[in-house]
CSV table of C-alpha atoms in Angstrom, one decimal:
chain,number,residue,atom,x,y,z
A,1,UNK,CA,2.6,173.2,-3.7
A,2,UNK,CA,5.7,174.1,-1.6
A,3,UNK,CA,8.0,171.2,-0.6
A,4,UNK,CA,7.7,170.1,3.0
A,5,UNK,CA,10.5,171.5,5.2
A,6,UNK,CA,12.8,169.2,7.2
A,7,UNK,CA,13.0,169.2,10.9
A,8,UNK,CA,16.4,170.8,10.7
A,9,UNK,CA,15.0,173.7,8.6
A,10,UNK,CA,12.2,174.2,11.2
A,11,UNK,CA,14.7,174.2,14.1
A,12,UNK,CA,16.8,176.7,12.3
A,13,UNK,CA,13.7,178.9,11.8
A,14,UNK,CA,12.9,178.6,15.5
A,15,UNK,CA,16.3,180.2,16.3
A,16,UNK,CA,15.2,183.2,14.2
A,17,UNK,CA,11.9,183.4,16.1
A,18,UNK,CA,13.8,183.5,19.4
A,19,UNK,CA,16.1,186.3,18.1
A,20,UNK,CA,13.1,188.2,16.9
A,21,UNK,CA,11.3,187.8,20.2
A,22,UNK,CA,14.4,189.0,22.1
A,23,UNK,CA,14.6,192.0,19.8
A,24,UNK,CA,10.9,192.8,20.5
A,25,UNK,CA,11.3,192.3,24.2
A,26,UNK,CA,14.1,194.9,24.2
A,27,UNK,CA,12.0,197.3,22.2
A,28,UNK,CA,14.3,197.3,19.2
A,29,UNK,CA,11.7,195.9,16.9
A,30,UNK,CA,7.9,195.3,16.9
A,31,UNK,CA,6.1,192.1,17.6
A,32,UNK,CA,5.1,191.9,14.0
A,33,UNK,CA,8.7,190.7,13.3
A,34,UNK,CA,8.1,187.8,15.6
A,35,UNK,CA,5.0,186.7,13.7
A,36,UNK,CA,6.9,187.0,10.4
A,37,UNK,CA,9.7,184.8,11.7
A,38,UNK,CA,7.1,182.3,13.1
A,39,UNK,CA,5.7,181.8,9.6
A,40,UNK,CA,9.0,180.0,8.8
A,41,UNK,CA,8.4,177.5,11.6
A,42,UNK,CA,4.8,176.8,10.5
A,43,UNK,CA,3.0,178.3,7.6
A,44,UNK,CA,-0.3,180.0,8.4
A,45,UNK,CA,-3.1,182.0,6.9
A,46,UNK,CA,-3.8,184.0,10.0
A,47,UNK,CA,-1.9,184.6,13.2
A,48,UNK,CA,-1.8,187.0,16.2
A,49,UNK,CA,0.1,187.7,19.3
A,50,UNK,CA,-2.1,189.4,22.0
A,51,UNK,CA,-1.2,190.8,25.4
A,52,UNK,CA,-3.5,190.3,28.4
A,53,UNK,CA,-4.6,193.5,30.1
A,54,UNK,CA,-5.4,192.5,33.7
A,55,UNK,CA,-6.9,195.9,34.6
A,56,UNK,CA,-9.3,196.1,31.6
A,57,UNK,CA,-9.7,192.2,31.6
A,58,UNK,CA,-9.3,191.9,27.9
A,59,UNK,CA,-6.6,191.1,25.3
A,60,UNK,CA,-4.9,193.7,23.2
A,61,UNK,CA,-3.5,192.5,19.8
A,62,UNK,CA,0.1,193.5,19.4
A,63,UNK,CA,0.5,192.0,15.9
A,64,UNK,CA,-1.9,190.0,13.8
A,65,UNK,CA,-3.4,189.2,10.4
A,66,UNK,CA,-6.9,188.0,11.3
A,67,UNK,CA,-9.9,189.9,9.9
A,68,UNK,CA,-11.3,192.7,12.2
A,69,UNK,CA,-14.2,190.6,13.5
A,70,UNK,CA,-11.9,187.7,14.4
A,71,UNK,CA,-9.4,190.1,16.1
A,72,UNK,CA,-12.3,191.7,18.1
A,73,UNK,CA,-13.3,188.2,19.3
A,74,UNK,CA,-9.8,187.4,20.4
A,75,UNK,CA,-9.6,190.7,22.3
A,76,UNK,CA,-13.0,190.9,24.0
A,77,UNK,CA,-14.7,187.5,24.0
A,78,UNK,CA,-12.2,184.7,23.7
A,79,UNK,CA,-11.5,184.6,27.5
A,80,UNK,CA,-15.2,183.8,28.0
A,81,UNK,CA,-15.3,181.0,25.4
A,82,UNK,CA,-15.8,177.5,26.7
A,83,UNK,CA,-12.5,176.5,25.1
A,84,UNK,CA,-10.5,179.1,27.1
A,85,UNK,CA,-10.4,177.2,30.5
A,86,UNK,CA,-8.9,174.2,28.6
A,87,UNK,CA,-6.3,176.6,27.0
A,88,UNK,CA,-5.3,178.0,30.3
A,89,UNK,CA,-4.6,174.6,31.9
A,90,UNK,CA,-0.9,174.7,33.0
A,91,UNK,CA,-0.6,171.0,31.9
A,92,UNK,CA,-1.5,171.8,28.3
A,93,UNK,CA,1.1,172.9,25.9
A,94,UNK,CA,-1.2,174.7,23.5
A,95,UNK,CA,-4.5,173.5,22.0
A,96,UNK,CA,-4.4,172.3,18.4
A,97,UNK,CA,-7.6,172.5,16.6
A,98,UNK,CA,-7.7,168.9,15.5
A,99,UNK,CA,-7.3,167.8,19.1
A,100,UNK,CA,-10.3,169.7,20.4
A,101,UNK,CA,-13.3,167.3,21.3
A,102,UNK,CA,-16.2,167.8,18.9
A,103,UNK,CA,-18.6,168.6,21.6
A,104,UNK,CA,-16.4,171.5,22.8
A,105,UNK,CA,-16.1,172.9,19.3
A,106,UNK,CA,-19.9,172.7,18.9
A,107,UNK,CA,-20.2,174.9,22.1
A,108,UNK,CA,-17.5,177.3,21.1
A,109,UNK,CA,-18.7,180.6,19.6
A,110,UNK,CA,-15.1,181.3,18.6
A,111,UNK,CA,-15.0,178.2,16.4
A,112,UNK,CA,-18.6,178.4,15.0
A,113,UNK,CA,-18.7,182.2,14.4
A,114,UNK,CA,-15.1,183.1,13.7
A,115,UNK,CA,-13.0,180.1,12.5
A,116,UNK,CA,-15.6,178.2,10.5
A,117,UNK,CA,-16.5,181.2,8.2
A,118,UNK,CA,-12.8,181.6,7.5
A,119,UNK,CA,-12.5,178.0,6.3
A,120,UNK,CA,-9.9,177.2,9.1
A,121,UNK,CA,-9.1,173.5,9.3
A,122,UNK,CA,-6.0,173.5,11.6
A,123,UNK,CA,-3.9,175.6,13.9
A,124,UNK,CA,-3.1,176.2,17.5
A,125,UNK,CA,-4.0,178.5,20.3
A,126,UNK,CA,-1.5,178.8,23.2
A,127,UNK,CA,-1.7,180.8,26.4
A,128,UNK,CA,1.5,182.4,27.4
A,129,UNK,CA,2.8,182.7,31.0
A,130,UNK,CA,5.6,184.6,32.5
A,131,UNK,CA,8.2,182.9,34.7
A,132,UNK,CA,6.5,184.1,37.8
A,133,UNK,CA,3.2,182.4,36.8
A,134,UNK,CA,1.4,185.5,35.5
A,135,UNK,CA,-0.8,185.0,32.4
A,136,UNK,CA,0.5,187.6,29.9
A,137,UNK,CA,-1.2,186.8,26.6
A,138,UNK,CA,-1.7,184.3,23.9
A,139,UNK,CA,-0.7,183.1,20.5
A,140,UNK,CA,-3.3,182.2,17.8
A,141,UNK,CA,-2.3,180.5,14.6
A,142,UNK,CA,-4.8,179.3,11.9
A,143,UNK,CA,-4.5,177.6,8.6
A,144,UNK,CA,-7.0,176.5,5.9
A,145,UNK,CA,-4.9,173.4,5.3
A,146,UNK,CA,-4.5,170.4,7.6
A,147,UNK,CA,-0.9,170.0,8.8
A,148,UNK,CA,1.0,166.8,8.3
A,149,UNK,CA,1.4,164.2,11.0
A,150,UNK,CA,3.7,163.9,12.8
A,151,UNK,CA,4.3,167.6,12.9
A,152,UNK,CA,7.7,168.8,14.2
A,153,UNK,CA,6.4,172.3,14.6
A,154,UNK,CA,4.3,171.2,17.6
A,155,UNK,CA,7.4,170.4,19.6
A,156,UNK,CA,9.3,173.4,18.4
A,157,UNK,CA,6.5,175.7,19.3
A,158,UNK,CA,6.7,174.4,22.9
A,159,UNK,CA,10.3,175.4,23.0
A,160,UNK,CA,9.4,179.0,21.8
A,161,UNK,CA,6.8,179.6,24.5
A,162,UNK,CA,9.1,181.4,26.9
A,163,UNK,CA,10.4,183.7,24.3
A,164,UNK,CA,6.9,184.5,23.0
A,165,UNK,CA,5.7,185.3,26.5
A,166,UNK,CA,8.5,187.7,27.1
A,167,UNK,CA,7.7,189.5,23.8
A,168,UNK,CA,4.2,190.3,24.9
A,169,UNK,CA,4.8,190.8,28.6
A,170,UNK,CA,4.7,194.5,29.6
A,171,UNK,CA,7.1,193.7,32.5
A,172,UNK,CA,9.7,191.8,30.6
A,173,UNK,CA,11.5,194.7,29.0
A,174,UNK,CA,15.1,195.6,29.7
A,175,UNK,CA,16.1,196.6,33.2
A,176,UNK,CA,16.3,200.3,34.0
A,177,UNK,CA,19.6,202.0,33.5
A,178,UNK,CA,21.9,202.0,36.5
A,179,UNK,CA,21.2,205.0,38.7
A,180,UNK,CA,17.8,205.7,37.1
A,181,UNK,CA,15.4,207.2,39.6
A,182,UNK,CA,12.1,205.5,40.7
A,183,UNK,CA,8.8,207.3,40.4
A,184,UNK,CA,7.6,207.8,44.0
A,185,UNK,CA,4.7,209.9,42.8
A,186,UNK,CA,3.2,206.8,41.0
A,187,UNK,CA,3.3,204.8,44.2
A,188,UNK,CA,1.9,207.6,46.2
A,189,UNK,CA,-1.1,207.9,44.0
A,190,UNK,CA,-2.0,204.2,44.7
A,191,UNK,CA,-3.8,203.5,48.0
A,192,UNK,CA,-1.4,202.2,50.6
A,193,UNK,CA,1.5,202.3,48.1
A,194,UNK,CA,0.2,199.0,46.7
A,195,UNK,CA,1.2,197.8,43.2
A,196,UNK,CA,-1.6,197.6,40.5
A,197,UNK,CA,-1.6,193.8,40.9
A,198,UNK,CA,-1.8,194.0,44.7
A,199,UNK,CA,-4.7,196.3,44.3
A,200,UNK,CA,-6.4,193.7,42.1
A,201,UNK,CA,-5.9,191.0,44.6
A,202,UNK,CA,-7.0,193.2,47.5
A,203,UNK,CA,-10.2,194.0,45.5
A,204,UNK,CA,-10.9,190.3,45.1
A,205,UNK,CA,-10.6,189.8,48.9
A,206,UNK,CA,-13.7,192.0,49.4
A,207,UNK,CA,-15.7,189.2,47.6
A,208,UNK,CA,-14.5,186.6,50.1
A,209,UNK,CA,-12.8,184.6,47.4
A,210,UNK,CA,-10.2,181.9,48.1
A,211,UNK,CA,-6.7,182.1,46.7
A,212,UNK,CA,-7.6,179.6,44.0
A,213,UNK,CA,-10.7,181.5,43.0
A,214,UNK,CA,-8.6,184.7,42.8
A,215,UNK,CA,-6.0,183.0,40.8
A,216,UNK,CA,-8.5,181.8,38.3
A,217,UNK,CA,-9.9,185.3,37.8
A,218,UNK,CA,-6.6,187.0,37.5
A,219,UNK,CA,-4.8,184.2,35.5
A,220,UNK,CA,-2.0,183.7,38.0
A,221,UNK,CA,-1.2,180.8,40.3
A,222,UNK,CA,-2.6,180.4,43.9
A,223,UNK,CA,0.9,180.6,45.2
A,224,UNK,CA,1.4,184.0,43.5
A,225,UNK,CA,-1.9,185.2,45.1
A,226,UNK,CA,-0.6,184.1,48.5
A,227,UNK,CA,2.6,186.1,48.0
A,228,UNK,CA,0.6,189.2,47.0
A,229,UNK,CA,-1.6,188.9,50.1
A,230,UNK,CA,1.5,188.6,52.3
A,231,UNK,CA,2.8,191.8,50.7
A,232,UNK,CA,-0.5,193.6,51.1
A,233,UNK,CA,-0.8,192.7,54.8
A,234,UNK,CA,2.8,193.9,55.4
A,235,UNK,CA,2.4,197.2,53.5
A,236,UNK,CA,-0.9,198.0,55.2
A,237,UNK,CA,0.2,196.6,58.6
A,238,UNK,CA,-2.9,194.4,58.9
A,239,UNK,CA,-3.3,191.1,60.7
A,240,UNK,CA,-5.2,189.1,58.2
A,241,UNK,CA,-7.1,189.0,54.9
A,242,UNK,CA,-10.4,189.9,56.6
A,243,UNK,CA,-8.9,193.1,57.8
A,244,UNK,CA,-7.5,193.8,54.4
A,245,UNK,CA,-10.9,193.2,52.8
A,246,UNK,CA,-12.4,195.7,55.3
A,247,UNK,CA,-9.8,198.3,54.4
A,248,UNK,CA,-10.5,197.8,50.7
A,249,UNK,CA,-14.2,198.3,51.3
A,250,UNK,CA,-13.5,201.5,53.3
A,251,UNK,CA,-11.5,202.7,50.3
A,252,UNK,CA,-14.3,201.8,47.9
A,253,UNK,CA,-12.3,199.2,46.1
A,254,UNK,CA,-14.3,196.5,44.4
A,255,UNK,CA,-13.4,193.6,42.1
A,256,UNK,CA,-13.8,193.9,38.4
A,257,UNK,CA,-16.9,192.3,36.9
């Protein structure tokens, strides 16, 4: 049995995780390097970093060691699991398995159908958010052995969240080179010159949803939704959200199911 690592050792390993995440964000290395470095912070039997695809409304695994059926659950079903709204709570710094109420675990297909057959006894799932409030992906870490208490890795993992979010965020890469030309053709192909995210928000307006309801569906904050709506109205030269919804309906734009 391996000797327990000191808090100083874990903090030193966390520095290596941040370095690996920075390298992955710049495209110099893959996200698998981040997970390898993370194993020095907290030992695990399975782990994954997944990116959220807002257009397809599913996760895409960027690096991971879970079996295929568990990976498929994370990618296509986890965001429908009863545990997921708890995970997404901005006030929660990750959900550790031992802290999940028993009744919630009993109602969770992810725990009953995926983790239990793997013999998982501990671990953490953590939603990752960009600095602008966008939900960009999640970290899942599982172990067959209960972790010690108190566990310094809990606090350290909180400190790593920003770096992990940047590693999976499609919009967190390095800035374009100075003088690099934009792609006007891409903007021209989108109705009204709206960005992909603005088109998503516009589609949600056709269903008469409030900013908070839209935020919950797109995993962003209500304030961010309000900003997108302001941009939509300005780009389309429309007076209000009702007019924007009417324009979307005329274009045949509908919210994703």
